[in-house]
CSV table of C-alpha atoms and ligand atoms in Angstrom, one decimal:
chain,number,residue,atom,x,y,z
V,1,UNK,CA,0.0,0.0,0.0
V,2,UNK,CA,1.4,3.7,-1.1
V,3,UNK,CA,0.6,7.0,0.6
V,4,UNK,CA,0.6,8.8,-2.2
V,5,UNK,CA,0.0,7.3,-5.7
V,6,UNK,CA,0.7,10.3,-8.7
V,7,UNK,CA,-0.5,9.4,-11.9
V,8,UNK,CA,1.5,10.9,-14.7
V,9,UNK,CA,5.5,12.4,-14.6
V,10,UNK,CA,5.2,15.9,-16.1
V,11,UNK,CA,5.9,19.4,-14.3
V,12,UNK,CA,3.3,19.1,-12.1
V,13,UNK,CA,2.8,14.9,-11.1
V,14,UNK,CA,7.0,15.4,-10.5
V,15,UNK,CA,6.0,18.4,-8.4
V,16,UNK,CA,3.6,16.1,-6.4
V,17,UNK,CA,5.8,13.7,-6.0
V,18,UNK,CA,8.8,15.6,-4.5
V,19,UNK,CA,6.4,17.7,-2.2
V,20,UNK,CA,4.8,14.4,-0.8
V,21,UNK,CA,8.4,12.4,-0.5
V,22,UNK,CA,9.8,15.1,1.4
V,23,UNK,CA,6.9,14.8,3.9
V,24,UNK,CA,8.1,11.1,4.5
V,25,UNK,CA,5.0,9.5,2.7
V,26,UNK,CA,5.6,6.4,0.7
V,27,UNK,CA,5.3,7.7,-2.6
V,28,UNK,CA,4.6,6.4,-6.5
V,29,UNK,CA,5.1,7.9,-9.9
V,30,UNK,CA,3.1,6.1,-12.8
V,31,UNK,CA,3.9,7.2,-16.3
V,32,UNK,CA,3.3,5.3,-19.6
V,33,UNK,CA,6.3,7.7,-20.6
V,34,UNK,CA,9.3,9.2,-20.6
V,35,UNK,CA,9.2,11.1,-17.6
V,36,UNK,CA,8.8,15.7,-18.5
V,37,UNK,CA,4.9,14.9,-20.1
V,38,UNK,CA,4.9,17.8,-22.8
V,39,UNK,CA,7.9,19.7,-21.7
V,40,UNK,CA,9.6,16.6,-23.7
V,41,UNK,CA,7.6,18.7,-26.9
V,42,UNK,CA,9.1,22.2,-26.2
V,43,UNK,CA,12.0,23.5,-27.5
V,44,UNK,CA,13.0,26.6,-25.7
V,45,UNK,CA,11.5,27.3,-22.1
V,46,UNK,CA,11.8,30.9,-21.8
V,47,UNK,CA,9.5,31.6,-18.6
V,48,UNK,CA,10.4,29.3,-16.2
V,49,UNK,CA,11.9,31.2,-13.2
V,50,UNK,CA,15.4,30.7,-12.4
V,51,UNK,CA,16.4,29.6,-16.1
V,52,UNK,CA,16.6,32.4,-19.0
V,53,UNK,CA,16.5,29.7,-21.1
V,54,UNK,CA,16.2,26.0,-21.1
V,55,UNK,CA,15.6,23.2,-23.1
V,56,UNK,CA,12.1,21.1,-22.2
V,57,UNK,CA,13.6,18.0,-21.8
V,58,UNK,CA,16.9,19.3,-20.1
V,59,UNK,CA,14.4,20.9,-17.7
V,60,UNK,CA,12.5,17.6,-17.4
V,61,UNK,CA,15.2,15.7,-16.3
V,62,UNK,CA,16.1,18.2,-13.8
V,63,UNK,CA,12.9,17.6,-12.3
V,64,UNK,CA,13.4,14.5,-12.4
V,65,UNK,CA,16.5,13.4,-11.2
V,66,UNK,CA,16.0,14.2,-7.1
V,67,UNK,CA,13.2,12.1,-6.9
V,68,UNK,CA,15.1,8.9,-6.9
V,69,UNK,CA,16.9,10.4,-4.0
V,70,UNK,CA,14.0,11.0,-1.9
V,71,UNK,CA,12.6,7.4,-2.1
V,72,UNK,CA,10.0,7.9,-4.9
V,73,UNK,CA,9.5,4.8,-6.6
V,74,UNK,CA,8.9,5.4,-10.8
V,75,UNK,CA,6.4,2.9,-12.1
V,76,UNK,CA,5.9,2.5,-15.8
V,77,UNK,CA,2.6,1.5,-16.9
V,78,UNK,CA,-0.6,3.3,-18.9
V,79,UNK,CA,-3.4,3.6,-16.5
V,80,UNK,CA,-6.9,2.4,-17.4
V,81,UNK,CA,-8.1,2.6,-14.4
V,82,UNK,CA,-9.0,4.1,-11.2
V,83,UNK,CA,-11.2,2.3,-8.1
V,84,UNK,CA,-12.4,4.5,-4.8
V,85,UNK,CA,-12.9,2.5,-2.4
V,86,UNK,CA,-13.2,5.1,0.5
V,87,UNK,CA,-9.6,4.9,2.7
V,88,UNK,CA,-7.9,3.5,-0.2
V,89,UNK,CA,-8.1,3.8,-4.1
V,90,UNK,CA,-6.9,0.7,-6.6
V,91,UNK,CA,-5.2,1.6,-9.4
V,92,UNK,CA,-4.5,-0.6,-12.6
V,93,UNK,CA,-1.9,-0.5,-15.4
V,94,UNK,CA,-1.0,-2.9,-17.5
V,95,UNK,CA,-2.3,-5.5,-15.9
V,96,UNK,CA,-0.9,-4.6,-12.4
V,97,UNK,CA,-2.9,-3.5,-9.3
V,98,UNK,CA,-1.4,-0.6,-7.1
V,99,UNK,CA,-3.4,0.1,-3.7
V,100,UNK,CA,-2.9,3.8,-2.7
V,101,UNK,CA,-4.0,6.0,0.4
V,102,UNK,CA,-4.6,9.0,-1.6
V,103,UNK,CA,-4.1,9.8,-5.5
V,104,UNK,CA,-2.5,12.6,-7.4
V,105,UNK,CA,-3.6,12.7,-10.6
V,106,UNK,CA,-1.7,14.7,-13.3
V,107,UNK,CA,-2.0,12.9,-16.5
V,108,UNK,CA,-2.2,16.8,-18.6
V,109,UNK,CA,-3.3,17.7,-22.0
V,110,UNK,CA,-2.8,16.0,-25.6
V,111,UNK,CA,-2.8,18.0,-28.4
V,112,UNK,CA,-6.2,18.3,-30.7
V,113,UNK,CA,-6.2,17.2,-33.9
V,114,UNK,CA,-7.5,19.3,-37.4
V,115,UNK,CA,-9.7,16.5,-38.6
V,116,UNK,CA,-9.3,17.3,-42.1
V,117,UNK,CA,-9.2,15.0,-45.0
V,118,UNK,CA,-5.2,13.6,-45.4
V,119,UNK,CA,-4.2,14.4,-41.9
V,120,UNK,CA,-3.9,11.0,-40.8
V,121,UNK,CA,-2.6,9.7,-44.6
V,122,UNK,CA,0.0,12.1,-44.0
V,123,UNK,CA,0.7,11.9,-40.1
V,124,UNK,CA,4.7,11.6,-40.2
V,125,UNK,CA,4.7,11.9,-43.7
V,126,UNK,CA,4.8,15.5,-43.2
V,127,UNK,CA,2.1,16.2,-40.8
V,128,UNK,CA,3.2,16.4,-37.7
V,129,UNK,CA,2.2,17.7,-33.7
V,130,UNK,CA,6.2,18.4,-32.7
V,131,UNK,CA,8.3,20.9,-33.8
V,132,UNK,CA,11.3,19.9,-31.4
V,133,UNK,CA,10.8,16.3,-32.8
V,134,UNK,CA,10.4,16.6,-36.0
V,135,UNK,CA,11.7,20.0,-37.3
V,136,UNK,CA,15.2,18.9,-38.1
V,137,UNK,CA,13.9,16.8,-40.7
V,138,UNK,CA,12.3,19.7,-42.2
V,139,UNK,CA,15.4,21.9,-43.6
V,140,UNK,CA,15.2,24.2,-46.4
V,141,UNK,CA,11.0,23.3,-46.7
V,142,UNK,CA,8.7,25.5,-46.7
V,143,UNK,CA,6.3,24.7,-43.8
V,144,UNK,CA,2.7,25.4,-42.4
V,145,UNK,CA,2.1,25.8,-39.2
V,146,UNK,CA,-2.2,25.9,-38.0
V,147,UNK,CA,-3.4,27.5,-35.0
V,148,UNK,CA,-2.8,31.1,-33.3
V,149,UNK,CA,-2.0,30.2,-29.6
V,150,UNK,CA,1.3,30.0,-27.6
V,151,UNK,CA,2.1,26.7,-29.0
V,152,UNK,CA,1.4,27.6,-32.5
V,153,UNK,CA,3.3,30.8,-32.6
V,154,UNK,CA,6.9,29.6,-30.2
V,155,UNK,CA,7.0,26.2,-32.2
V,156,UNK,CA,6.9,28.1,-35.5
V,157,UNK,CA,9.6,30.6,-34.5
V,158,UNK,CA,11.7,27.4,-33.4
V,159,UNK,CA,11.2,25.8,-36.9
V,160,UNK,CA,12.4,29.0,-38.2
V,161,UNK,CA,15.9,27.0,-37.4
V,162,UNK,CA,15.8,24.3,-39.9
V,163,UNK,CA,12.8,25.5,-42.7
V,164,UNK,CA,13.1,27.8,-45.7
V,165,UNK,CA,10.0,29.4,-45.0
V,166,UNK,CA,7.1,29.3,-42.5
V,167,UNK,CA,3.6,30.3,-43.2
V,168,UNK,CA,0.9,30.3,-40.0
V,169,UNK,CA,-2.5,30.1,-40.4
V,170,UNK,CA,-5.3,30.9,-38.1
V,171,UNK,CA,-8.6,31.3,-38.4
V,172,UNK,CA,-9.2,34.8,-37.0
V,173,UNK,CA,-7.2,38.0,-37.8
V,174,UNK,CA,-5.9,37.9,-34.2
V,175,UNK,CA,-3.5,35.9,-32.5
V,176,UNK,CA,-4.2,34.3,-29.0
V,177,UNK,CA,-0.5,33.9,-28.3
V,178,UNK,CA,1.6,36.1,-25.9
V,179,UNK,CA,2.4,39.6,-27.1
V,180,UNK,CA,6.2,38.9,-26.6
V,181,UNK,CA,5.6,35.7,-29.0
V,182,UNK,CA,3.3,37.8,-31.5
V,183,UNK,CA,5.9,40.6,-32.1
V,184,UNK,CA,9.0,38.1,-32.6
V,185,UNK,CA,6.8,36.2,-35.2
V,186,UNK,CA,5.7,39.7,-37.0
V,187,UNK,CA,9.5,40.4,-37.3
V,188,UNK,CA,11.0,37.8,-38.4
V,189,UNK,CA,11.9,37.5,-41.7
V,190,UNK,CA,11.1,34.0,-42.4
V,191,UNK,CA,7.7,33.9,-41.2
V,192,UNK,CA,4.7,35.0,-42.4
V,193,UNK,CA,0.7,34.9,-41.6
V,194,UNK,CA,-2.3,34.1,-43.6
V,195,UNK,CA,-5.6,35.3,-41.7
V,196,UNK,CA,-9.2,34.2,-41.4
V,197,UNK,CA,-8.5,30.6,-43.3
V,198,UNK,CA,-8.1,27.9,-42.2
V,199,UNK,CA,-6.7,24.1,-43.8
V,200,UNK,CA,-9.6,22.2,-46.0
V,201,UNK,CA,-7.4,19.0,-47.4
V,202,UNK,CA,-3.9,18.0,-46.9
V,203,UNK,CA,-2.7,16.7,-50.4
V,204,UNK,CA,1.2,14.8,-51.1
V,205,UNK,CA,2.3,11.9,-53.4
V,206,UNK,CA,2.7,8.5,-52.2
V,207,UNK,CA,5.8,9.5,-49.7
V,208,UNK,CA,4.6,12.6,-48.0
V,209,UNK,CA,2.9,16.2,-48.3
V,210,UNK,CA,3.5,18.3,-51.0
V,211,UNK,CA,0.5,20.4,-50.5
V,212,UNK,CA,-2.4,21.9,-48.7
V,213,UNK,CA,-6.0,23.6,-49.7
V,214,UNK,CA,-6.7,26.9,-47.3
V,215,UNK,CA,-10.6,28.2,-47.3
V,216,UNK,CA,-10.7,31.8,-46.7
V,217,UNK,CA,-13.4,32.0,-44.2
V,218,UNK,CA,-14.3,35.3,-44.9
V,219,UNK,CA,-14.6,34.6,-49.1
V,220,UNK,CA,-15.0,31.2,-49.0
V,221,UNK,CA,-12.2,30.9,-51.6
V,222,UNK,CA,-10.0,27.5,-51.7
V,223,UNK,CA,-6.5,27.7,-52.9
V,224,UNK,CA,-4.1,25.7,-52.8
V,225,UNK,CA,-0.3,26.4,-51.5
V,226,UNK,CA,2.7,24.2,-52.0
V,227,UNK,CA,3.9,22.8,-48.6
V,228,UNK,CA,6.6,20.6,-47.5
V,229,UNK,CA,5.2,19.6,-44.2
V,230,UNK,CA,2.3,20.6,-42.0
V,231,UNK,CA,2.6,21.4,-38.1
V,232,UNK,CA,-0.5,21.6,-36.3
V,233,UNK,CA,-0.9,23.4,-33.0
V,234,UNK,CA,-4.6,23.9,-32.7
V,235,UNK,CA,-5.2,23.2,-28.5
V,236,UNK,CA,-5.3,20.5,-25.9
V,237,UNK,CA,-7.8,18.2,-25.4
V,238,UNK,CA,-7.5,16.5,-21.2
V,239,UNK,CA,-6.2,13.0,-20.6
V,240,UNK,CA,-9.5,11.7,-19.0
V,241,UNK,CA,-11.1,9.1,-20.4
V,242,UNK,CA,-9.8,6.1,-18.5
V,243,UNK,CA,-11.5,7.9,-15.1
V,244,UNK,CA,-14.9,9.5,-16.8
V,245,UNK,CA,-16.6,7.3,-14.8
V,246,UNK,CA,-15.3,8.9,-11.1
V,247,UNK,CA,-17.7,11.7,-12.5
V,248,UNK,CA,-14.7,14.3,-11.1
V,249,UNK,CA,-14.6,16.4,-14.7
V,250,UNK,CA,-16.8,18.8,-16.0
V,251,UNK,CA,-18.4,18.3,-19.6
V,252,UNK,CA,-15.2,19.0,-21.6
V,253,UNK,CA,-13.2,16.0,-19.4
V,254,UNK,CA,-11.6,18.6,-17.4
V,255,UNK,CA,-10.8,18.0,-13.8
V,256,UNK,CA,-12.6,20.1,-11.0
V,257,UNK,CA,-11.2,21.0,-7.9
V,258,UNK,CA,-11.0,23.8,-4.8
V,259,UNK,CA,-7.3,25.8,-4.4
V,260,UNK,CA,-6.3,23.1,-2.5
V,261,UNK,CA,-6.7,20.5,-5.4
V,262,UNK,CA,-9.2,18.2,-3.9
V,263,UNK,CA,-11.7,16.7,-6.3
V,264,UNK,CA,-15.2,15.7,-5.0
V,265,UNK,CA,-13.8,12.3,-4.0
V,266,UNK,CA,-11.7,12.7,-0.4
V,267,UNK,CA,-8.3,11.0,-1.2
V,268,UNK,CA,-8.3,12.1,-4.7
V,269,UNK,CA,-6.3,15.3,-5.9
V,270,UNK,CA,-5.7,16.7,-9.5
V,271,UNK,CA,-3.0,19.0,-10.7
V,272,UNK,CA,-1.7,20.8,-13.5
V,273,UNK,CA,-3.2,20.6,-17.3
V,274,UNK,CA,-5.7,18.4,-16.3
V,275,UNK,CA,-7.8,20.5,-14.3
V,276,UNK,CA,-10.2,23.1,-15.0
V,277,UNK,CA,-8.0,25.9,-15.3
V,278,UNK,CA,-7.5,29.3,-17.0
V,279,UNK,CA,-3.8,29.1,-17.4
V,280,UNK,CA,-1.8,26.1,-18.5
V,281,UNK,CA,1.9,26.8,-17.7
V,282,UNK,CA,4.9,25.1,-16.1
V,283,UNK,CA,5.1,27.7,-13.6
V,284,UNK,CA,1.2,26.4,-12.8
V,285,UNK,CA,1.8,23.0,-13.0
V,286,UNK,CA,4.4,22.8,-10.4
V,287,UNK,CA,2.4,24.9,-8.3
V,288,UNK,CA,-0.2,22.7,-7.9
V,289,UNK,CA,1.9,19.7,-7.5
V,290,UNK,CA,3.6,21.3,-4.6
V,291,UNK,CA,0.1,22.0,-2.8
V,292,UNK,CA,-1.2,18.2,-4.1
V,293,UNK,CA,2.0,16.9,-2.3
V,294,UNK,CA,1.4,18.8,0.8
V,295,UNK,CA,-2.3,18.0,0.5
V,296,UNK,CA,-1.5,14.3,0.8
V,297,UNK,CA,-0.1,14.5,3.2
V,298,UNK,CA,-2.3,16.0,5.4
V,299,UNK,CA,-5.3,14.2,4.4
V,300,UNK,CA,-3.1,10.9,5.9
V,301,UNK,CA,-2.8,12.3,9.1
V,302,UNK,CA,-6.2,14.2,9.3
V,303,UNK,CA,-8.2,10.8,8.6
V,304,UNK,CA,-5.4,9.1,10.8
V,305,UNK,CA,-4.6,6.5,8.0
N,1,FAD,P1,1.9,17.0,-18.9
N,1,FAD,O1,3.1,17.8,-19.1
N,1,FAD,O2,0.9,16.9,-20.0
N,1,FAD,O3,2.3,15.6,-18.4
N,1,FAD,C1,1.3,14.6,-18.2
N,1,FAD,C2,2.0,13.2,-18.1
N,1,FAD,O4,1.0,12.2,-17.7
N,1,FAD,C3,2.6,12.8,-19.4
N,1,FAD,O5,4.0,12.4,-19.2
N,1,FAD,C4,1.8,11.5,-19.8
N,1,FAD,O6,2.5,10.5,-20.5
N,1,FAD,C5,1.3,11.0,-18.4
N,1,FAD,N1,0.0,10.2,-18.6
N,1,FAD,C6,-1.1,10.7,-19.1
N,1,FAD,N2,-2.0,9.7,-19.1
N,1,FAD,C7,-1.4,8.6,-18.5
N,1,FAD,C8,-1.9,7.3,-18.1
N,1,FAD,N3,-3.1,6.9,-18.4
N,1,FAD,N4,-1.0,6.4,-17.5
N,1,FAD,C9,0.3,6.9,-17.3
N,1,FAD,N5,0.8,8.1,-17.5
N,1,FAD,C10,-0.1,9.0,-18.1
N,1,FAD,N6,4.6,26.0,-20.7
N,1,FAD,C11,5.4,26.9,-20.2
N,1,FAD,O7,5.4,27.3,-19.1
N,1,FAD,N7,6.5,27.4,-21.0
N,1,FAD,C12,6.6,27.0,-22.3
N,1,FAD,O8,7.6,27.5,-23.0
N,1,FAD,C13,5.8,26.0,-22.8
N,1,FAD,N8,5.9,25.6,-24.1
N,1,FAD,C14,5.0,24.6,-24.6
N,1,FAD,C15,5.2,24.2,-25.9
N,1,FAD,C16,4.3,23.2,-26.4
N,1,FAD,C17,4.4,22.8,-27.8
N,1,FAD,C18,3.2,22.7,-25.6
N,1,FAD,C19,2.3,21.6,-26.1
N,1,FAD,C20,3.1,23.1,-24.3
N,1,FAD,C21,4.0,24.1,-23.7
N,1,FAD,N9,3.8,24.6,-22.4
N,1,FAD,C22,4.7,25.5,-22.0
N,1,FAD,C23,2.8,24.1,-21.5
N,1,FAD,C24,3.4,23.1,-20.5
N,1,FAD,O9,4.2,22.2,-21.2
N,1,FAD,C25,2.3,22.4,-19.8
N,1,FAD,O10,1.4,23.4,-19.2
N,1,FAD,C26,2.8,21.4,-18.7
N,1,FAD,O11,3.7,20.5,-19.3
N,1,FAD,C27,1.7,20.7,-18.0
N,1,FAD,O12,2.2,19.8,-17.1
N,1,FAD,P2,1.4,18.6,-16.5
N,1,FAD,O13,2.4,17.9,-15.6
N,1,FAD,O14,0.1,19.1,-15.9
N,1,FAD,O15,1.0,17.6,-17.7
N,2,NAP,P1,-4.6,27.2,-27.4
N,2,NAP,O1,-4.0,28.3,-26.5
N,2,NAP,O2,-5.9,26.6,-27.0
N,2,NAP,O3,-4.6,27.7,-28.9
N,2,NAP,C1,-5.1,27.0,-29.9
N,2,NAP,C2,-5.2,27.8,-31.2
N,2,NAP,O4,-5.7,27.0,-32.2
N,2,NAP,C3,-6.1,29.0,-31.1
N,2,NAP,O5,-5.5,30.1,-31.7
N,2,NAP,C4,-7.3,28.6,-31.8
N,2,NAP,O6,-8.0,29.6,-32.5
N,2,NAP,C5,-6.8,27.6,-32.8
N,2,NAP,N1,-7.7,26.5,-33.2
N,2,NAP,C6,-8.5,25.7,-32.3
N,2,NAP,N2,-9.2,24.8,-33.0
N,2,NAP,C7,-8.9,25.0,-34.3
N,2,NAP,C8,-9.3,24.4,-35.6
N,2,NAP,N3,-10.1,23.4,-35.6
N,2,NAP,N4,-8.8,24.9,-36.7
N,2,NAP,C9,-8.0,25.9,-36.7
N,2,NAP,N5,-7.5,26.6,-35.6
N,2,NAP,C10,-8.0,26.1,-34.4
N,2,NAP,O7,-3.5,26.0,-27.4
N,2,NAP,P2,-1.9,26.0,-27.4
N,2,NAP,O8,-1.3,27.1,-28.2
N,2,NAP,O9,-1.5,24.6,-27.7
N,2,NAP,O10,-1.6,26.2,-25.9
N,2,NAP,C11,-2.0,25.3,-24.9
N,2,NAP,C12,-1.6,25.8,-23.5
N,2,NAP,O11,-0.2,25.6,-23.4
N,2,NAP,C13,-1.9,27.2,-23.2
N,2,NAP,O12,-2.3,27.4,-21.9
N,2,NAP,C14,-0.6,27.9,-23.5
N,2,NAP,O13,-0.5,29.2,-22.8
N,2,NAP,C15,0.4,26.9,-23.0
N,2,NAP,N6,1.7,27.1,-23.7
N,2,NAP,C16,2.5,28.1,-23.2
N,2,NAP,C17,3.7,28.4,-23.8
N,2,NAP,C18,4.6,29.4,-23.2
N,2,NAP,O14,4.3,29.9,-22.1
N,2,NAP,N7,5.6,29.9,-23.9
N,2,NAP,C19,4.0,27.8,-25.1
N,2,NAP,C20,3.1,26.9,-25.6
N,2,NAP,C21,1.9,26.6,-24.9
N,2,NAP,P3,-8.7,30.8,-31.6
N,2,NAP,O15,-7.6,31.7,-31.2
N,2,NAP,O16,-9.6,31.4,-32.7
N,2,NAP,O17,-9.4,30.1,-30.5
């Protein structure tokens, strides 16, 4: 029997995990992974106190690396599912049973996917969801990149690196991404924008993309660009479906909990992406691991367990 059970090894479930250990609790960290969730994805962390800038998975593995030293046992398995039984919760992962006092759960966001005809055709054929990944493979292309957030606009500047070109496209005149990110991408040279349109079909030959029909929304007017790969950034969607059935999320699969991460089942915390949250940061995620952790802790002694 664990303490403390954290199910996933991103920012925040490492977070979790340190916070609880260091309170002496007998601690697990599931992940079907490697462990830094989507920091493994992201090039260049830039707002991540202490660091001006640091790699995503260097940063990952700086997380990671005390926990082995304060006890915390890494499990690898994908969870499928998750039992309350009142003063302990069961937990199963490929094929394995783990019983647990209290459960952190901080399995994040995956990225959403356009749904348009030769996406999947195409996926790693051109179309891809990682610019860190994949970009390398990308020199002297000229590349699409979909959506107007944070993701969209960093990962494009990144593949600035490698491409020839790199055209975004987003489907308001607007971008949603941080100011400092919107004013790097409007200067640089290598980058430009195409408004209000957004991807109908992604078209190639038998070994990968060649090109892509944009709908202007405002016009209605199909045409089609040459394209040597496709990068799509266009949101998150929660990793919840294995635990719908705790009824914990809201409509969307998003977990919901008070400031002190406690779901509606006592025992059961959630931190990080995976809750119901306006901002989805590093900087957030380990916040909430570090009250989860704490959390834990006292929720052992409180209901003397
Ligand atoms: P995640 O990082 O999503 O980790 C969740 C973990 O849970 C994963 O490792 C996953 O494998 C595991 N997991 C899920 N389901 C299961 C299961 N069933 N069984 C076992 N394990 C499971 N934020 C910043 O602050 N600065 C940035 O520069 C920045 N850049 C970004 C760039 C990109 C392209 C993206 C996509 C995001 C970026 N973010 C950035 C956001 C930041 O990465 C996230 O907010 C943060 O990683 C969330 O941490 P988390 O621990 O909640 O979840
Ligand atoms: P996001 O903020 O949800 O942005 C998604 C973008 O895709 C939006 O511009 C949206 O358009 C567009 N979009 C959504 N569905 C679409 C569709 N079907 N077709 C075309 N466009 C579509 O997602 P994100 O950029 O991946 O960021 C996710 C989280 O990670 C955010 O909290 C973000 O702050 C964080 N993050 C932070 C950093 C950083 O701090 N440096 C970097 C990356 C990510 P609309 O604008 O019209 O809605």
């Amino acid at each position: 029997m664990y303490d403390t059970i954290i199910i996933g090894a991103g920012p925040a479930g490492m977070t979790a995990a340190l916070y609880a250990a260091r309170s002496n609790l007998k601690v697990a960290i599931l992940e079907q992974g490697a462990p830094g969730g989507q920091m493994n994805n992201t090039a260049d962390v830039e707002n991540y106190p202490g660091f001006e800038r640091i790699s995503g998975p260097e940063l990952a593995m700086k997380m990671f690396e005390p926990l082995e030293k304060f006890g915390v046992d890494h499990l690898y398995g994908i969870v499928t599912q998750i039992e309350d039984k009142g003063d302990y919760k069961v937990i199963r992962a490929d094929e394995q049973a783990y019983k647990t006092k209290t459960l952190i759960i901080a399995t994040g966001a995956k990225h959403r996917q356009l749904g348009v005809p030769g996406e999947e055709t195409y996926n790693s054929r051109g179309v891809s969801y990682c610019a860190v990944c994949d970009g390398a493979f990308f020199r002297n292309q000229d590349l699409l990149v979909v959506g107007g957030g944070d993701s969209a606009i960093e990962e494009g500047l990144f593949l600035t690196r490698f491409a020839n070109s790199v055209t975004i496209v987003h489907r308001r005149d607007q971008l949603r991404a941080q100011k400092i990110l919107q004013e790097r991408a409007f200067a640089h040279e290598k980058v430009s924008f195409i408004w209000d349109s957004v991807v109908e079909a992604i078209k190639g030959n038998d070994l990968k993309v060649t090109n892509v029909d944009i709908r202007n929304l405002k016009t209605n007017q199909v045409t089609n660009h040459a394209f040597g790969g496709v990068f799509v950034y266009v949101g998150l969607d929660p990793v919840s479906d294995f635990f719908r059935d705790l009824k914990i999320t809201d409509d969307e699969g998003w977990v919901v909990t008070d400031d002190r991460m406690r779901t509606a089942i006592p025992g059961i915390f959630a931190v990080g992406d995976i809750r119901q949250n306006q901002l989805r940061q590093i900087t957030t995620a380990v916040g909430n691991g570090a009250v989860a952790g704490q959390e834990a802790y006292h929720y052992i002694v409180d209901q003397g367990l």
